[in-house]
Amino acid sequence: MLIIAGSLRVEPAAREAYLADCEKVIAQARASAGCLDFLLAADPLEPGRIHVYERWESAEQLAAFRGSGPSDAQEGEVLDADVQRYLISGVEAP
């Protein structure tokens, strides 16, 4: 299993529009084979920050989806990104 997690920064005034533009990508991801979860969400304390969380069954399924990621216009709006990929070797019950 893979988890992609971190944050993006956009202009605070553009964040809601950016997230609205991402709704189609979120829906596509969630409908993709191997996607267990996919979320982009506004940070409640920092106006320009967007949290990124993805969970995938395999690297191959993630790679198959990546071609339908953000558009060039969306990428141009990102001022900074700190997003990491984590390989999960096991999951324990809480």
CSV table of C-alpha atoms in Angstrom, one decimal:
chain,number,residue,atom,x,y,z
A,1,MET,CA,0.0,0.0,0.0
A,2,LEU,CA,1.1,3.6,-0.7
A,3,ILE,CA,0.2,6.8,1.0
A,4,ILE,CA,0.8,10.1,-0.6
A,5,ALA,CA,0.6,12.9,2.0
A,6,GLY,CA,1.6,16.5,2.5
A,7,SER,CA,0.5,20.0,1.5
A,8,LEU,CA,0.3,22.5,-1.3
A,9,ARG,CA,0.3,26.3,-1.0
A,10,VAL,CA,-1.7,28.5,-3.3
A,11,GLU,CA,-2.6,32.2,-3.1
A,12,PRO,CA,-5.1,32.4,-0.2
A,13,ALA,CA,-7.7,34.2,-2.4
A,14,ALA,CA,-7.5,31.5,-5.0
A,15,ARG,CA,-7.7,28.4,-2.7
A,16,GLU,CA,-11.5,27.8,-2.9
A,17,ALA,CA,-11.4,28.1,-6.7
A,18,TYR,CA,-8.4,25.8,-6.9
A,19,LEU,CA,-10.2,23.2,-4.8
A,20,ALA,CA,-13.4,23.5,-6.9
A,21,ASP,CA,-11.3,22.9,-10.0
A,22,CYS,CA,-9.9,19.7,-8.4
A,23,GLU,CA,-13.3,18.1,-7.8
A,24,LYS,CA,-13.2,16.3,-11.2
A,25,VAL,CA,-9.7,14.9,-10.4
A,26,ILE,CA,-10.8,13.8,-7.0
A,27,ALA,CA,-13.8,12.0,-8.5
A,28,GLN,CA,-11.6,10.4,-11.2
A,29,ALA,CA,-9.1,9.2,-8.6
A,30,ARG,CA,-11.7,7.7,-6.3
A,31,ALA,CA,-13.2,5.8,-9.3
A,32,SER,CA,-9.7,4.5,-10.4
A,33,ALA,CA,-8.7,0.9,-9.8
A,34,GLY,CA,-6.6,0.7,-6.6
A,35,CYS,CA,-7.6,4.0,-5.1
A,36,LEU,CA,-8.5,3.5,-1.5
A,37,ASP,CA,-8.9,7.2,-0.6
A,38,PHE,CA,-8.1,10.6,-2.3
A,39,LEU,CA,-8.6,14.0,-0.7
A,40,LEU,CA,-7.5,17.6,-1.2
A,41,ALA,CA,-8.8,19.8,1.7
A,42,ALA,CA,-8.5,23.3,2.9
A,43,ASP,CA,-6.4,23.9,6.1
A,44,PRO,CA,-8.7,25.5,8.7
A,45,LEU,CA,-5.9,27.8,10.1
A,46,GLU,CA,-3.7,28.6,7.1
A,47,PRO,CA,-5.6,30.4,4.3
A,48,GLY,CA,-3.3,29.3,1.4
A,49,ARG,CA,-2.6,25.7,2.5
A,50,ILE,CA,-4.2,22.6,1.0
A,51,HIS,CA,-3.8,19.2,2.6
A,52,VAL,CA,-3.1,16.2,0.3
A,53,TYR,CA,-4.0,12.6,1.2
A,54,GLU,CA,-4.0,9.7,-1.1
A,55,ARG,CA,-4.0,5.9,-0.4
A,56,TRP,CA,-3.4,3.4,-3.1
A,57,GLU,CA,-3.2,-0.4,-3.3
A,58,SER,CA,-0.1,-0.4,-5.5
A,59,ALA,CA,2.5,1.8,-7.2
A,60,GLU,CA,1.3,0.4,-10.6
A,61,GLN,CA,-2.3,1.6,-9.9
A,62,LEU,CA,-1.0,5.0,-8.8
A,63,ALA,CA,1.1,5.3,-11.9
A,64,ALA,CA,-1.9,4.4,-14.1
A,65,PHE,CA,-3.9,7.3,-12.6
A,66,ARG,CA,-1.1,9.9,-12.6
A,67,GLY,CA,-1.7,10.7,-16.3
A,68,SER,CA,-5.0,12.3,-15.3
A,69,GLY,CA,-3.6,14.5,-12.5
A,70,PRO,CA,-3.7,18.3,-12.3
A,71,SER,CA,-3.8,20.4,-15.4
A,72,ASP,CA,-1.0,22.7,-16.3
A,73,ALA,CA,-3.1,25.7,-15.2
A,74,GLN,CA,-3.6,24.0,-11.8
A,75,GLU,CA,0.1,23.2,-11.4
A,76,GLY,CA,0.9,26.9,-12.3
A,77,GLU,CA,-1.2,28.0,-9.3
A,78,VAL,CA,0.8,25.9,-6.8
A,79,LEU,CA,3.3,28.2,-5.1
A,80,ASP,CA,5.0,25.5,-3.0
A,81,ALA,CA,4.5,21.8,-2.4
A,82,ASP,CA,5.7,19.4,0.3
A,83,VAL,CA,4.2,16.0,-0.7
A,84,GLN,CA,5.8,12.7,0.1
A,85,ARG,CA,5.2,9.1,-0.9
A,86,TYR,CA,5.1,6.5,1.8
A,87,LEU,CA,5.4,2.8,1.2
A,88,ILE,CA,3.3,0.9,3.9
A,89,SER,CA,4.4,-2.6,4.7
A,90,GLY,CA,1.6,-3.4,7.1
A,91,VAL,CA,-1.6,-2.1,8.7
A,92,GLU,CA,-2.5,-2.7,12.3
A,93,ALA,CA,-6.0,-2.5,13.9
A,94,PRO,CA,-6.4,0.6,16.2
